[in-house]
Structures are given as structure tokens and as C-alpha cells.
Short mmCIF file of C-alpha atoms in Angstrom, two decimals:
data_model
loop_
_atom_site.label_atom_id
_atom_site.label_comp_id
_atom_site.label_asym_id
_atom_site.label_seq_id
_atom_site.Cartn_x
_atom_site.Cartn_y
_atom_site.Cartn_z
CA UNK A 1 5.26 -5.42 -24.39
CA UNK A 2 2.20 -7.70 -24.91
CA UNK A 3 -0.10 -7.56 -22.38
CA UNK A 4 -3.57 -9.56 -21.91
CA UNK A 5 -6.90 -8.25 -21.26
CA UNK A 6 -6.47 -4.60 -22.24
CA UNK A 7 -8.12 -2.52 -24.83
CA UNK A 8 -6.42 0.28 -26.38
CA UNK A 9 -9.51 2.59 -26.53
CA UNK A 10 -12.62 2.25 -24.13
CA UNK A 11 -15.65 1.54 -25.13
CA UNK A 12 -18.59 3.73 -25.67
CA UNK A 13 -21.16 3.40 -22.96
CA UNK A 14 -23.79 1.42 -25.09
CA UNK A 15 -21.58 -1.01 -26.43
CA UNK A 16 -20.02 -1.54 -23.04
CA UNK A 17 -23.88 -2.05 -21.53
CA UNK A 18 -24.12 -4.47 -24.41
CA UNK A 19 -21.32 -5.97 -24.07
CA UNK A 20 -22.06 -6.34 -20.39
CA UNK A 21 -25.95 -7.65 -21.45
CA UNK A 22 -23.98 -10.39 -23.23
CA UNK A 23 -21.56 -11.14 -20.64
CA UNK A 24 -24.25 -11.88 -18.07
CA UNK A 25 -26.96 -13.53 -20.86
CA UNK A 26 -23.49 -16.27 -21.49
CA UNK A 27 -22.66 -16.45 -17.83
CA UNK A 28 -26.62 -17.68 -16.90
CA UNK A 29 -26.81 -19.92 -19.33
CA UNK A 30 -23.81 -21.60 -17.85
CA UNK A 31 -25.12 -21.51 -14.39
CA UNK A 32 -28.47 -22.83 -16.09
CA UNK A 33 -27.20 -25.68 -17.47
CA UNK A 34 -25.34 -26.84 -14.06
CA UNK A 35 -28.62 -27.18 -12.54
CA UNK A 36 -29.91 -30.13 -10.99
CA UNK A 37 -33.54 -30.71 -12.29
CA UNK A 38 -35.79 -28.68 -10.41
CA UNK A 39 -33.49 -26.89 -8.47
CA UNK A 40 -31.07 -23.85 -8.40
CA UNK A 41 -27.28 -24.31 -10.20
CA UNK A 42 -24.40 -25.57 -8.98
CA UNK A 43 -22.53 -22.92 -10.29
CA UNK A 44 -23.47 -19.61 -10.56
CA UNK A 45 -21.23 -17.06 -12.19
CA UNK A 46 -23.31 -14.09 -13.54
CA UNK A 47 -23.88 -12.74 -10.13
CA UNK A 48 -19.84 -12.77 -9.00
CA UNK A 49 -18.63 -11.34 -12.75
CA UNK A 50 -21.81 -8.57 -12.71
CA UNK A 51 -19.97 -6.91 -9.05
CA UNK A 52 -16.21 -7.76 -10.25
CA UNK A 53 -17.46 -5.66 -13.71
CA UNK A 54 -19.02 -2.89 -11.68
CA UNK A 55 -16.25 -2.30 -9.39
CA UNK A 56 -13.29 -2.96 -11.71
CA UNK A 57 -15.12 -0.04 -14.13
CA UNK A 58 -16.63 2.52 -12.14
CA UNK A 59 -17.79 4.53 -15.52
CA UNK A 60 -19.79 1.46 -16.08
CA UNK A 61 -21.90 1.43 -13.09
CA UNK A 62 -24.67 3.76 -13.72
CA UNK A 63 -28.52 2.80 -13.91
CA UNK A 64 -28.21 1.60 -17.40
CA UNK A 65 -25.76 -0.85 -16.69
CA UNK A 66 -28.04 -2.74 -14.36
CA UNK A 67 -30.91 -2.53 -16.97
CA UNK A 68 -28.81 -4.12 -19.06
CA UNK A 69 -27.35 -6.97 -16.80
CA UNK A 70 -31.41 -7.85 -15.84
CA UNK A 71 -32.31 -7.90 -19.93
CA UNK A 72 -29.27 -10.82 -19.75
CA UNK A 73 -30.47 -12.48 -16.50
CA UNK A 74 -33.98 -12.41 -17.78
CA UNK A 75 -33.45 -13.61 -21.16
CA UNK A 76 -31.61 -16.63 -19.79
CA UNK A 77 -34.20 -18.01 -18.08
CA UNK A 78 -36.78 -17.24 -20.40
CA UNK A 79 -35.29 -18.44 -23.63
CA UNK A 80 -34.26 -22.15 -21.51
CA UNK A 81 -38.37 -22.28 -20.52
CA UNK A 82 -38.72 -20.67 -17.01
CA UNK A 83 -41.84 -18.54 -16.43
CA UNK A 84 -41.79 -14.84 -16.47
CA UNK A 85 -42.84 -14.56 -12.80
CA UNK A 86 -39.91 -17.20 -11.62
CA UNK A 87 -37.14 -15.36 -13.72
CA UNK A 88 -38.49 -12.07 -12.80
CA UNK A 89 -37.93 -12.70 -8.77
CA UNK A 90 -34.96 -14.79 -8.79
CA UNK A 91 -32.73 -12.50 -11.26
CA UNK A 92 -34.31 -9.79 -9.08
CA UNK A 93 -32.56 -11.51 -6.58
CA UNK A 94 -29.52 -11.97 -8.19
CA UNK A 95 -29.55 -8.09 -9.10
CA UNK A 96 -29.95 -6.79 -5.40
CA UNK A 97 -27.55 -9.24 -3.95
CA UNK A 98 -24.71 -8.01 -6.99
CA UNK A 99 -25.68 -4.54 -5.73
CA UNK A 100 -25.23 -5.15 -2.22
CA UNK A 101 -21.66 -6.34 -2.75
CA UNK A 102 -20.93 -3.15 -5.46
CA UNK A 103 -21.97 -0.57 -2.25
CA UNK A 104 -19.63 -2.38 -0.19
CA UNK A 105 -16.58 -1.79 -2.53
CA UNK A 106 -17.10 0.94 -4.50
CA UNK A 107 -16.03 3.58 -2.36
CA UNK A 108 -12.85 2.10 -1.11
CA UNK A 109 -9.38 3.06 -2.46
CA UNK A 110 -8.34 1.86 -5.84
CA UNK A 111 -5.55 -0.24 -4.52
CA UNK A 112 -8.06 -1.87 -2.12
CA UNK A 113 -10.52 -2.46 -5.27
CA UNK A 114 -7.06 -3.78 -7.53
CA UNK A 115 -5.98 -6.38 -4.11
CA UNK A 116 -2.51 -4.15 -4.21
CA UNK A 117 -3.28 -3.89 0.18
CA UNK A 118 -2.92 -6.56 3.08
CA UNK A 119 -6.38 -5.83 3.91
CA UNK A 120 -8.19 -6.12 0.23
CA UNK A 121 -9.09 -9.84 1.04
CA UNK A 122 -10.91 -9.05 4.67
CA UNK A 123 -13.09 -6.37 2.69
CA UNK A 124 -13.76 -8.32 -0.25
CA UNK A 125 -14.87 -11.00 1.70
CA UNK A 126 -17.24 -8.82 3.82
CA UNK A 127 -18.53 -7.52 0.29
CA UNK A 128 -19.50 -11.11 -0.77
CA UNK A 129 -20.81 -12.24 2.71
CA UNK A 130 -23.25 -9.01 2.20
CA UNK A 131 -23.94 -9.71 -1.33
CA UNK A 132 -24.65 -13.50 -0.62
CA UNK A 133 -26.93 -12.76 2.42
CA UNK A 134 -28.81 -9.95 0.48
CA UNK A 135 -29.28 -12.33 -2.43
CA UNK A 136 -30.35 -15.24 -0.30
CA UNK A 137 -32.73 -13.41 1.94
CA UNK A 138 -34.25 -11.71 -1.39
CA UNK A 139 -34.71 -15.20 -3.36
CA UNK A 140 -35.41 -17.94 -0.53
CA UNK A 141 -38.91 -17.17 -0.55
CA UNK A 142 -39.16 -19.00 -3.87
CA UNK A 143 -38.29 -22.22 -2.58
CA UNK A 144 -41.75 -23.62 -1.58
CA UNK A 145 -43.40 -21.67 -4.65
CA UNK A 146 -41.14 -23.09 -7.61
CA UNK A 147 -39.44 -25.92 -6.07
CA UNK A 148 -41.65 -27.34 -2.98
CA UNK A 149 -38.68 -27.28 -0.54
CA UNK A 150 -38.64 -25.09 2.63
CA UNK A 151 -37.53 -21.43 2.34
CA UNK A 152 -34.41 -22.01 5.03
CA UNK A 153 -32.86 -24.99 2.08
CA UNK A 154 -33.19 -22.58 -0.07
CA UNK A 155 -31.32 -19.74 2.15
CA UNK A 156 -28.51 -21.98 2.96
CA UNK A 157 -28.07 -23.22 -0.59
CA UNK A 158 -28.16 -19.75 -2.10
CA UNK A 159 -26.00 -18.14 0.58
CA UNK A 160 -23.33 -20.87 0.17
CA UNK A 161 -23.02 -21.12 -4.08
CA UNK A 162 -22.70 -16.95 -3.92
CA UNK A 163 -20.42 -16.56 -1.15
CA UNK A 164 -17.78 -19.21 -3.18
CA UNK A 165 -18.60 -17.86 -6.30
CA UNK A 166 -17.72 -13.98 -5.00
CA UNK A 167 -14.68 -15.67 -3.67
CA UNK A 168 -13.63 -17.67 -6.42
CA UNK A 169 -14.36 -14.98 -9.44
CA UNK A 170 -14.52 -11.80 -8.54
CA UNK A 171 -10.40 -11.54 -7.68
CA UNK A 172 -9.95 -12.27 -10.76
CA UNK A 173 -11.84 -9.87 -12.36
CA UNK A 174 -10.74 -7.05 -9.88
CA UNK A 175 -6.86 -8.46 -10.53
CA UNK A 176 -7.22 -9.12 -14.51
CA UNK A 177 -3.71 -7.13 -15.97
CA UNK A 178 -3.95 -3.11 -16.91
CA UNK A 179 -2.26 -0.80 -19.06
CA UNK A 180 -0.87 0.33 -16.11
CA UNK A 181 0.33 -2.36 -14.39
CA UNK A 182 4.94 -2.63 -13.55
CA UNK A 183 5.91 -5.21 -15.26
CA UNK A 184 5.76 -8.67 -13.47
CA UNK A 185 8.48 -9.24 -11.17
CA UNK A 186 8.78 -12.61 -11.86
CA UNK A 187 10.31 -11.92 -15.42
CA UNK A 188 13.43 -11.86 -13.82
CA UNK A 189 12.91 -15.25 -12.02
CA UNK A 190 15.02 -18.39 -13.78
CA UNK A 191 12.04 -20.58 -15.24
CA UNK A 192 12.31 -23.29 -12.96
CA UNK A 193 11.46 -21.14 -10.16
CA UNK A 194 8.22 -19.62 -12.14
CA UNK A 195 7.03 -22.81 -12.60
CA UNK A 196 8.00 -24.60 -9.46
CA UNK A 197 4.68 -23.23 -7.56
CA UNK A 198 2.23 -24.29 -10.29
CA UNK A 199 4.11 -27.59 -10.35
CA UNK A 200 3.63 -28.24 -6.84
CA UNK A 201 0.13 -27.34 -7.40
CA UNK A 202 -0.32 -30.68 -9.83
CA UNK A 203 1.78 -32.83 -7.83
CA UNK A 204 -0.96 -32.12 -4.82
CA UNK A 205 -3.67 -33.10 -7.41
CA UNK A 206 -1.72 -36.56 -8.22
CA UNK A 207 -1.30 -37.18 -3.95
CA UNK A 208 -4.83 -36.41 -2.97
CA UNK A 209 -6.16 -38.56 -6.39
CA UNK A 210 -4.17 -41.50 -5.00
CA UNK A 211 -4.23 -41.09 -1.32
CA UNK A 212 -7.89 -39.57 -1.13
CA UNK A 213 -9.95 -39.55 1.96
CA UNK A 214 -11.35 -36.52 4.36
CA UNK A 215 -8.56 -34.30 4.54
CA UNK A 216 -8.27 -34.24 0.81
CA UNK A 217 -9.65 -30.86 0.93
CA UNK A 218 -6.07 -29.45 2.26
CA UNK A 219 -3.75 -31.43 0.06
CA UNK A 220 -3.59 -27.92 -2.46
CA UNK A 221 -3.21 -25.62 0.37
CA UNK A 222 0.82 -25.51 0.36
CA UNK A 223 0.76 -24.86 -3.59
CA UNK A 224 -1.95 -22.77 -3.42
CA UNK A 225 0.22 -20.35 -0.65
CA UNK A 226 3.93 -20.78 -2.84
CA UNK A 227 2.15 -19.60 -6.22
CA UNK A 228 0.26 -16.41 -3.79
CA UNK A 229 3.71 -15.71 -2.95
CA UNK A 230 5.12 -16.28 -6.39
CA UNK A 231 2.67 -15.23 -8.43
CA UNK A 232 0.46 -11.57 -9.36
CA UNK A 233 -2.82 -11.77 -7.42
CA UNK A 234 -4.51 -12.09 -10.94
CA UNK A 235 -2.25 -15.89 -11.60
CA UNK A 236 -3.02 -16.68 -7.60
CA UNK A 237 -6.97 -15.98 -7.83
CA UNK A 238 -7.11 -18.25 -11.29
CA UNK A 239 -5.61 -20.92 -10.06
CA UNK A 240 -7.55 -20.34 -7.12
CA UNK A 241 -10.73 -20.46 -8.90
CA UNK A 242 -9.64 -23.69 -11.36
CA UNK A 243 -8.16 -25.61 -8.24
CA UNK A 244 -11.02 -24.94 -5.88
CA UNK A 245 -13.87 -25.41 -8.67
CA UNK A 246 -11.94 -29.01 -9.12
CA UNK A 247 -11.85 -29.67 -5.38
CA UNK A 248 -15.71 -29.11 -5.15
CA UNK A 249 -16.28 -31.36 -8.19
CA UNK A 250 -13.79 -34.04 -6.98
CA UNK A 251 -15.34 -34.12 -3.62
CA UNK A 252 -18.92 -34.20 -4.99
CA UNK A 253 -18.77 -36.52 -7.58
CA UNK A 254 -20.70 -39.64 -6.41
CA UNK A 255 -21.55 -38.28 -3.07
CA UNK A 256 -23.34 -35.17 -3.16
CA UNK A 257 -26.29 -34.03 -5.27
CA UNK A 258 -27.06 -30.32 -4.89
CA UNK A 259 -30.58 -30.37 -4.09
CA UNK A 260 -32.16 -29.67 -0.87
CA UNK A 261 -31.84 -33.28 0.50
CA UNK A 262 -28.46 -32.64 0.56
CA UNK A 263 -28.55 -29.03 2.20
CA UNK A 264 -26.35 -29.21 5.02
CA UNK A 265 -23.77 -31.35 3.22
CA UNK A 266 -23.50 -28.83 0.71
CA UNK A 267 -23.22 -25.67 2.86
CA UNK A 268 -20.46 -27.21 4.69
CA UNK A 269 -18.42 -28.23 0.94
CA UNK A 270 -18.98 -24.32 -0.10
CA UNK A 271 -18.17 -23.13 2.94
CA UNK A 272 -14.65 -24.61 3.02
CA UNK A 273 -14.35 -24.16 -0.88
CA UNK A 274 -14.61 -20.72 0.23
CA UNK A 275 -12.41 -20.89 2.85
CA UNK A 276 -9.44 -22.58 1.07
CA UNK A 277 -9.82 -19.90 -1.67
CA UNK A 278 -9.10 -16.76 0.96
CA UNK A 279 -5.97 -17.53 2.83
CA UNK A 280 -4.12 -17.53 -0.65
CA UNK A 281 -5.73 -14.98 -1.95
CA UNK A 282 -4.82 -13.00 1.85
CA UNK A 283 -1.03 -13.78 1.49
CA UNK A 284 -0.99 -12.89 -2.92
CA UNK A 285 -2.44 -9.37 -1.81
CA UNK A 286 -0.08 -8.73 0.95
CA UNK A 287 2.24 -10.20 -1.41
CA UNK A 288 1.30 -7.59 -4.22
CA UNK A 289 1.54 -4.76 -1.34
CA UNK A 290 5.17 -5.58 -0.46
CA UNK A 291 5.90 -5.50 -3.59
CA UNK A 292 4.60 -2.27 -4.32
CA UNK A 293 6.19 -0.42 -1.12
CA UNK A 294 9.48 -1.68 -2.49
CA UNK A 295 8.53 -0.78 -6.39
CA UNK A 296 7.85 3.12 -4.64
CA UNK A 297 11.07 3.16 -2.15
CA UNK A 298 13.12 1.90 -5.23
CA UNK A 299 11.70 4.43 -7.43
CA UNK A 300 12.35 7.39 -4.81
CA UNK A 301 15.16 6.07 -4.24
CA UNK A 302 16.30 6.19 -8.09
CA UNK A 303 14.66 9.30 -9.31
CA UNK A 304 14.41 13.14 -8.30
CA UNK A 305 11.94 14.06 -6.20
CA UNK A 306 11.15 17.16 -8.48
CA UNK A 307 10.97 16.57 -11.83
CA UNK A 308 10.81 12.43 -11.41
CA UNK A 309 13.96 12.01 -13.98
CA UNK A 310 16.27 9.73 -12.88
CA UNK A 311 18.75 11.21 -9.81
CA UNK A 312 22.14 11.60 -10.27
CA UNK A 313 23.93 8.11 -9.33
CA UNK A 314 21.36 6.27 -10.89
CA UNK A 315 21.78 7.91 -14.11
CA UNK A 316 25.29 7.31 -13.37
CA UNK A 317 24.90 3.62 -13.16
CA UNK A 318 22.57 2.81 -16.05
CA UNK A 319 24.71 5.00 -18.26
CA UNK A 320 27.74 2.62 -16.95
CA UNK A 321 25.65 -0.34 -17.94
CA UNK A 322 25.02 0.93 -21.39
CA UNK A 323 28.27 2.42 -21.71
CA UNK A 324 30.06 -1.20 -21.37
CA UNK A 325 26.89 -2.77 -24.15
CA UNK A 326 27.43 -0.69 -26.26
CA UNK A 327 30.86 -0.41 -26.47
CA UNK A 328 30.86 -4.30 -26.59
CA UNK A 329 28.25 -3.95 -29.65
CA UNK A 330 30.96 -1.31 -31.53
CA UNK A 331 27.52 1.06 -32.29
CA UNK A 332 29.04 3.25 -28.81
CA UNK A 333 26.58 5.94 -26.90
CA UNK A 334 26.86 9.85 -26.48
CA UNK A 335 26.04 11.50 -23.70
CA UNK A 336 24.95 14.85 -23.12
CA UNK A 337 25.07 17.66 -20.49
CA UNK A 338 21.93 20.17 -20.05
CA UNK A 339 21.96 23.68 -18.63
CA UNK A 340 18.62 25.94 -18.57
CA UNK A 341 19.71 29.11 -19.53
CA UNK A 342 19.83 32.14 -16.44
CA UNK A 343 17.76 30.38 -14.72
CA UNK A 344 19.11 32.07 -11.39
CA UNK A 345 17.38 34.79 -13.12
CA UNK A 346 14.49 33.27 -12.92
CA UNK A 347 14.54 32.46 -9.19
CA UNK A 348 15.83 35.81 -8.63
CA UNK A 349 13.21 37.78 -10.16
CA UNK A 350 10.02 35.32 -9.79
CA UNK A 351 11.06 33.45 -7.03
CA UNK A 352 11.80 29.74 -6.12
CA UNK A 353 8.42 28.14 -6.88
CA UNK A 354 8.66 29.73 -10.36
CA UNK A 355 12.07 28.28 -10.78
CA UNK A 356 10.79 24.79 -9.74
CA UNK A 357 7.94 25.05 -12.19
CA UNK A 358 10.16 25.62 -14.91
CA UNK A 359 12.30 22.70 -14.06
CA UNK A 360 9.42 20.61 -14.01
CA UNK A 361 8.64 21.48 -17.24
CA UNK A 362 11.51 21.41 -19.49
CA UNK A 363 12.18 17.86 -17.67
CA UNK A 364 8.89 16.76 -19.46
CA UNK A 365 9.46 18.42 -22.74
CA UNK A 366 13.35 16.71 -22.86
CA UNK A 367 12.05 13.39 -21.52
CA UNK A 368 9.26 13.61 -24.35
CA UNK A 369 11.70 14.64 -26.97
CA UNK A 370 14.33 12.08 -26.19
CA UNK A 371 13.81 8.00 -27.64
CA UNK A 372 11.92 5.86 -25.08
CA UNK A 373 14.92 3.54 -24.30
CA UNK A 374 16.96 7.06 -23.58
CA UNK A 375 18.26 8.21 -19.99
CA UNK A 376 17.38 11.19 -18.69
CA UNK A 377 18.62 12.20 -15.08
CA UNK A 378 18.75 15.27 -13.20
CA UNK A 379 22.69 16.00 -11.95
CA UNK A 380 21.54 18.69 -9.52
CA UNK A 381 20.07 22.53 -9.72
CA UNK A 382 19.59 23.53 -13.19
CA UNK A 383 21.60 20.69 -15.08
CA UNK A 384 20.54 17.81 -16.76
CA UNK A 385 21.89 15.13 -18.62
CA UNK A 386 20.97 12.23 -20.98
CA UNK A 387 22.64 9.13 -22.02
CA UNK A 388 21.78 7.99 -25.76
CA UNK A 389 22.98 4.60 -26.70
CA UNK A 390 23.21 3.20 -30.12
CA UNK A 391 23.65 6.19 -31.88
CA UNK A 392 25.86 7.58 -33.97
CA UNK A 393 27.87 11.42 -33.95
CA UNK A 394 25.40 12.53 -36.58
CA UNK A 395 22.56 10.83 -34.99
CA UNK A 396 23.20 12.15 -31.65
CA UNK A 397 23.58 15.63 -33.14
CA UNK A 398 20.32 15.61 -34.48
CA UNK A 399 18.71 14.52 -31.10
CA UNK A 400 20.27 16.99 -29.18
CA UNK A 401 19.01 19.81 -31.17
CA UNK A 402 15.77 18.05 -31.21
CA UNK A 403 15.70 18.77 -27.65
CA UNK A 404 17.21 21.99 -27.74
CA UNK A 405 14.55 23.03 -29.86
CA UNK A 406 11.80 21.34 -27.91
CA UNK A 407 12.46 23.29 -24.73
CA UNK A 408 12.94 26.45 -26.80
CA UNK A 409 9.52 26.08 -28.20
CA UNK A 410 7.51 25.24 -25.13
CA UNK A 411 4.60 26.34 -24.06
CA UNK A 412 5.13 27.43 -20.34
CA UNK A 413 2.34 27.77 -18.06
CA UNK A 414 1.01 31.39 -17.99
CA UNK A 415 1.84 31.80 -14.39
CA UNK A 416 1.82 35.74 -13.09
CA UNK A 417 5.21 36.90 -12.90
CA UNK A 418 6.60 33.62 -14.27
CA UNK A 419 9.14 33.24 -16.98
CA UNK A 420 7.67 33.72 -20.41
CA UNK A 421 10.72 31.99 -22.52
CA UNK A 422 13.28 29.35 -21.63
CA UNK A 423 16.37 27.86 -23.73
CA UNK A 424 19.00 25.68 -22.88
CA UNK A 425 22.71 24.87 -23.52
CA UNK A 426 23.92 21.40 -24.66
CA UNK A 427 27.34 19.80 -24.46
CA UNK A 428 27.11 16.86 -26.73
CA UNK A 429 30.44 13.90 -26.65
CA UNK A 430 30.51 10.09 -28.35
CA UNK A 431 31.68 7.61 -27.13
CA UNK A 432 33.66 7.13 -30.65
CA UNK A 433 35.51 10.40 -29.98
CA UNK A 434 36.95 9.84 -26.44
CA UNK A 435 38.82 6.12 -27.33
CA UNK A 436 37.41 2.43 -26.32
CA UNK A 437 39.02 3.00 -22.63
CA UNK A 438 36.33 6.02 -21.73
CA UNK A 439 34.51 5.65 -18.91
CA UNK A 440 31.29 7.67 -18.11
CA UNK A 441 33.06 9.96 -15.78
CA UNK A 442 35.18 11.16 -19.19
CA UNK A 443 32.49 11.53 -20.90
CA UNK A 444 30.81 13.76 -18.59
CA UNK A 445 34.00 15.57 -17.99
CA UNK A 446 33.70 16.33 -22.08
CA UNK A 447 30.17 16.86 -22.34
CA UNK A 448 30.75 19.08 -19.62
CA UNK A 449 33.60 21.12 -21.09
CA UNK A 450 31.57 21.53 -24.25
CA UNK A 451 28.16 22.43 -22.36
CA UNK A 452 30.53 25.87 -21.03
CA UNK A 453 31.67 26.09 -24.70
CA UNK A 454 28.14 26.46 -25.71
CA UNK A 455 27.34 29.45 -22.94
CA UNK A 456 30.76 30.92 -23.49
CA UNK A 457 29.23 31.52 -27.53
CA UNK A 458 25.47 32.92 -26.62
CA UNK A 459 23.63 29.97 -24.72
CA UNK A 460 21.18 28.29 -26.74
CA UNK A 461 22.78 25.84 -28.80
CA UNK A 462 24.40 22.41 -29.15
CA UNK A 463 28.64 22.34 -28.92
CA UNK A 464 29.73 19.12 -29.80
CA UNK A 465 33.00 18.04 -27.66
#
């Protein structure tokens, strides 16, 4: 399946510096061009995508990565006319308050970093408090030098743009999709329901247009909280960031200019910009960590604990689900049973551990021989079996020697004392053989009768029922 946002092959370290030199050179001149004359931007985004970069790709944060993001800052502000001694201590700035946030996050656990835990939200919001009072302490001093405004405008005005930027973009960086990632729950979900939240979201915008007033600010909280619980915490934090970007502008449009005459004003804007973003952002990554403690109990739940193929009665079930498709279809499904030959032998003379290994292993080397859309399960001890839809007799034939000759050609682990060689037996039955009225008990009654038939002649080989 299609997914967004990933690449196939990283890249090498100096084209992902460069890439990252870009990235920040495009995000200043953005922040650049939203300033008010004489003054620092209204929105800033280099700062909040340099940390979300950093943590997201830990290979990427090494000393040549922040050369790189200054050469961007830098050449922002020099090639739109700023002085070398302005863009030198503001990007410096900008660089130590990035920092700050990065040594705040990078040492927590992955799921923290990725917003998959209750308490993701709580620590990225201490990161950007520290990274917006680092950054404002470092560049307030410039206000009376570049801009003739007291130092403590300057503080507020700097602290308040980078904590709502942190808060805005970096969960979306930190959330963007991986190769990794389950596969969104709400595929499942009729399309009204998937686009109910988001809906709601627009309806808000069309109340608080017409009604207006102060407590316009809350009109998009309900929406904002459905799509946290409805949505991935990448989909929450976007709309996040596009809904409370248009609440800021809506609310300062004719009212506010972001200069210091308007300090205090704009502090308390930011500050509940801010605000508004983190309690949905709080509920979408408790959201995502229910849904992961149920994605783990259902996939104990379905597969063995050993060799992580699917258990017994859930292999039962899909194969009951294909086994009625494909039947429908008229293409049928064979099924196959899998013994590892004397393996009791192999607990017997290397012990239980060994045995276990082995398991392990030839579980792999089936699974990897099989087709993807095959089941694989494990129906207890040393047996196996697979369910192969849309196959024919011949076809299925082919596949199960393909496996019998996978495990047979292995390399095992060179473990002292451990088996040097393993084979298995394979009872093979279609569908097409057993009548349209088969169930998948039947066919694992016949599979299973021709799986003996095949250790009754030598072991090692496939009997066809």
C-alpha cells in the first residue's frame, strides 16, 4: 500500500545535511517575509522543523547537521539584506534554542519521540517551553541594538512565536507516516464517520465567522478533540497546526500588529494558540497509545508466542474466511500440514532451548518461502500448517516443495551441540479434491492423513492427499 512521506532508501549523510541546509534556508525565508518592518516574524518555522528533524532522525543529528542548518539560517538573512553581525546572533539564537529542545527529547523512548504514549504531549511541551526560553534569553539582547525596543518586548515576543510554533509543527514532524507504521485503523471506518470530525471542524469555522466575538477562540475545540480521537496523531497535529495558524490570523487581522507596541496583546494570543493546540494533541496521543495496547494484546492474542506465526484458532478462522472466498470465487485453496522431522530427537539429545531455536527458524524460512497473502500458523509442538488460497493442485504442489526445500536447505545457526540438518514432512489437500461441502476441519483431517503418509515413506517429502 501507498504510503506518504517515506523514502525507500535513506539518504547519504551529505545529501541529507543538504537537504536539511535547504529545508531551513526555505523555512527562514518564510518566517522573513511574515515580518513586520523592523521587527521579528510572525511566524517562525525553521526553528520548530530544525528539532522535529533532529529528533525524528537521530543519524542526522551530529555536528554537521547543525553546520548545515546555520549555513541556511545565515544565508536567509543575508541574501534578504540583514547585516552579518544581526544574522550571526539571532540565528545563533535560533540554533541554541533548537538545541535546547533536541537535549530534552532525544533520549526518551521512541514511542515517546513518535506521540504513540499518554505522556508524549507533557514532555514535548516541556521540550518547547525549554527551547523557547533558551532561544529568547539568547536573542532578547538584540532588541535595543537592531530594533530600539526594550530587551523584556523582545523576550516575551520571542518566547511566545517559539513556544506555538514547537507546538504547532513539531507533532507533525515527529508523527509524519513510516514504513513501519499498522495500517490506519480508520480504513475500516464507513466514510461518513472519517469525515464527520473534519466536518465538524468547518462547521466551527462557519459559527465563529458569523457569531464572532471573545470566546471565538474555543469555537474549534470540540472538532479539534473528535478528529484527536478519530484521527492518527499525524491528521490531529495538521489540522492542529492549519486550524490554530487560522485562529491566530482571524483574531489578529485588524487588531493586532506584532510589534512591540503590541507586546502583551500578543503574548496572551500565542499563549492560548498554544494552549488550544495541546489538549488535542494530549487526547490523539493517548488515543494512538490505546490503540497500540490493543494492536499488541490482539496480536498475542492471535499469534504464537514462539515463533510469532499465527496460533492455532486463528489460523483456523482466517483459513475459514478464505475457505468460504474462495470457494465462492471457484479458484478453491489447499491447505497444508507441516511436521519437522525427529525433532524429539533434537530435544532429546541437545535439549529444549535447541529444539525451540530450531522452531524458530524453520517458522522464518516457511513464512519467507510461502506468498505474502499466505497463512502460516503454528498447530502446536512441532507441526505447522499453511493455508494457500487461489491456487491450483499443480500450483500448490509446487509451493509446498518450495518450502520443503527451503527448510531443507537452511542455514541453521552454528550453535554447540545444536542440530546441524533439519527436513520436514508435508501433507498437501485442495479444496477441489474434497467436494464444494468441505470445511477446514476436512481438510485438515486430509492434509493430516497425507502428512503420516509422507513419514510412513522416509520423511522429507510432499504426499499429496
Amino acid at each position: 500500500m501507498y504510503r506518504p512521506f517515506l523514502l525507500h532508501r535513506p539518504l547519504s549523510p551529505p545529501l541529507a545535511w543538504l537537504g536539511l541546509s535547504v529545508l531551513i534556508f526555505a523555512a527562514c525565508l518564510v518566517g522573513i517575509f511574515a515580518r513586520p518592518i523592523g521587527f521579528l516574524s510572525v511566524f517562525w518555522p525553521a526553528n520548530a522543523l530544525l528539532l522535529g528533524l533532529l529528533v525524528r532522525y537521530p543519524r542526522l543529528a551530529r555536528p554537521p547537521a547543525w553546520v548545515a542548518a546555520a549555513v541556511g539560517y545565515v544565508a536567509a538573512d543575508l541574501v534578504t539584506g540583514s547585516s552579518w553581525s544581526m544574522a550571526l546572533w539571532l540565528n545563533g539564537a535560533n540554533l541554541l534554542g533548537a538545541t535546547a529542545g533536541w537535549l530534552v527529547l532525544r533520549r526518551l523512548d521512541e514511542r515517546i519521540r513518535r506521540l504513540q504514549r499518554t505522556i508524549s504531549a507533557l514532555y514535548l511541551l516541556l521540550a518547547a517551553l525549554a527551547a523557547s526560553a533558551v532561544g529568547a534569553l539568547a536573542g532578547c539582547g538584540a532588541a535595543p541594538v537592531y530594533f530600539n525596543s526594550p530587551w523584556t518586548d523582545l523576550l516575551s515576543l520571542w518566547f511566545s512565536t517559539e513556544l506555538m510554533n514547537y507546538m504547532l509543527i513539531v507533532p507533525v514532524v515527529l508523527a509524519a507516516p513510516r514504513a513501519d507504521d499498522p495500517p490506519p485503523a480508520t480504513q475500516e471506518v464507513p466514510l461518513i464517520w472519517r469525515v464527520a470530525p473534519v466536518s465538524s471542524l468547518l462547521l466551527a469555522e462557519g459559527v465563529r465567522t458569523v457569531i464572532g466575538g471573545p470566546g471565538m477562540l474555543a469555537f474549534v475545540v470540540p472538532g479539534l478533540l473528535w478528529c484527536a480521537l478519530s484521527y492518527s496523531p499525524f491528521v490531529s497535529s495538521l489540522l492542529s497546526l492549519v486550524v490554530c495558524l487560522w485562529t491566530m490570523a482571524g483574531v489578529a487581522t485588524g487588531v493586532l500588529n506584532f510589534t512591540p507596541a503590541h507586546a502583551s496583546d500578543v503574548f496572551s494570543l500565542r499563549v492560548g494558540v498554544t494552549l488550544l493546540a495541546l489538549g488535542p494533541l494530549a487526547v490523539a496521543c493517548a488515543s494512538a497509545a490505546r490503540a497500540e495496547a490493543l494492536r499488541r494484546l490482539d496480536h498475542a492474542v492471535r499469534h504464537d508466542d514462539l515463533t510469532g506465526v499465527l496460533a492455532r484458532r486463528a489460523l483456523l478462522k482466517q483459513g475459514d474466511r478464505l475457505l468460504v472466498r474462495y470457494q465462492r470465487e471457484s479458484t478453491g485453496l489447499a491447505v497444508m500440514m507441516v511436521d519437522v522431522d525427529h525433532f524429539k530427537q533434537v530435544n532429546d539429545q541437545h535439549g529444549h532451548g535447541a529444539g525451540d531455536r530450531l522452531l524458530v527458524s524453520i517458522a522464518q524460512t516457511m513464512a519467507r518461502a510461502l506468498r505474502p497473502h499466505d497463512a502460516l500458523g503454528r498447530m502446536g509442538g512441532e507441526e505447522f500448517a499453511a493455508v494457500l488460497p487461489g491456487v491450483s493442485p499443480t500450483e500448490a504442489q509446487a509451493i509446498a516443495e518450495r518450502v520443503r526445500s527451503a527448510v531443507e536447505h537452511q542455514a541453521l545457526d552454528p550453535v554447540e551441540d545444536g542440530p546441524q540438518r533439519a527436513t520436514v514432512s508435508i501433507g498437501l489437500v485442495h479444496s477441489a479434491t474434497m467436494g464444494s461441502d468441505a470445511d477446514m476441519d476436512t481438510l485438515l483431517l486430509a492434509a493430516d492423513a497425507a502428512l503420516y503418509r509422507a513419514k510412513a515413506e522416509g520423511r522429507n517429502r510432499v504426499m499429496v492427499g
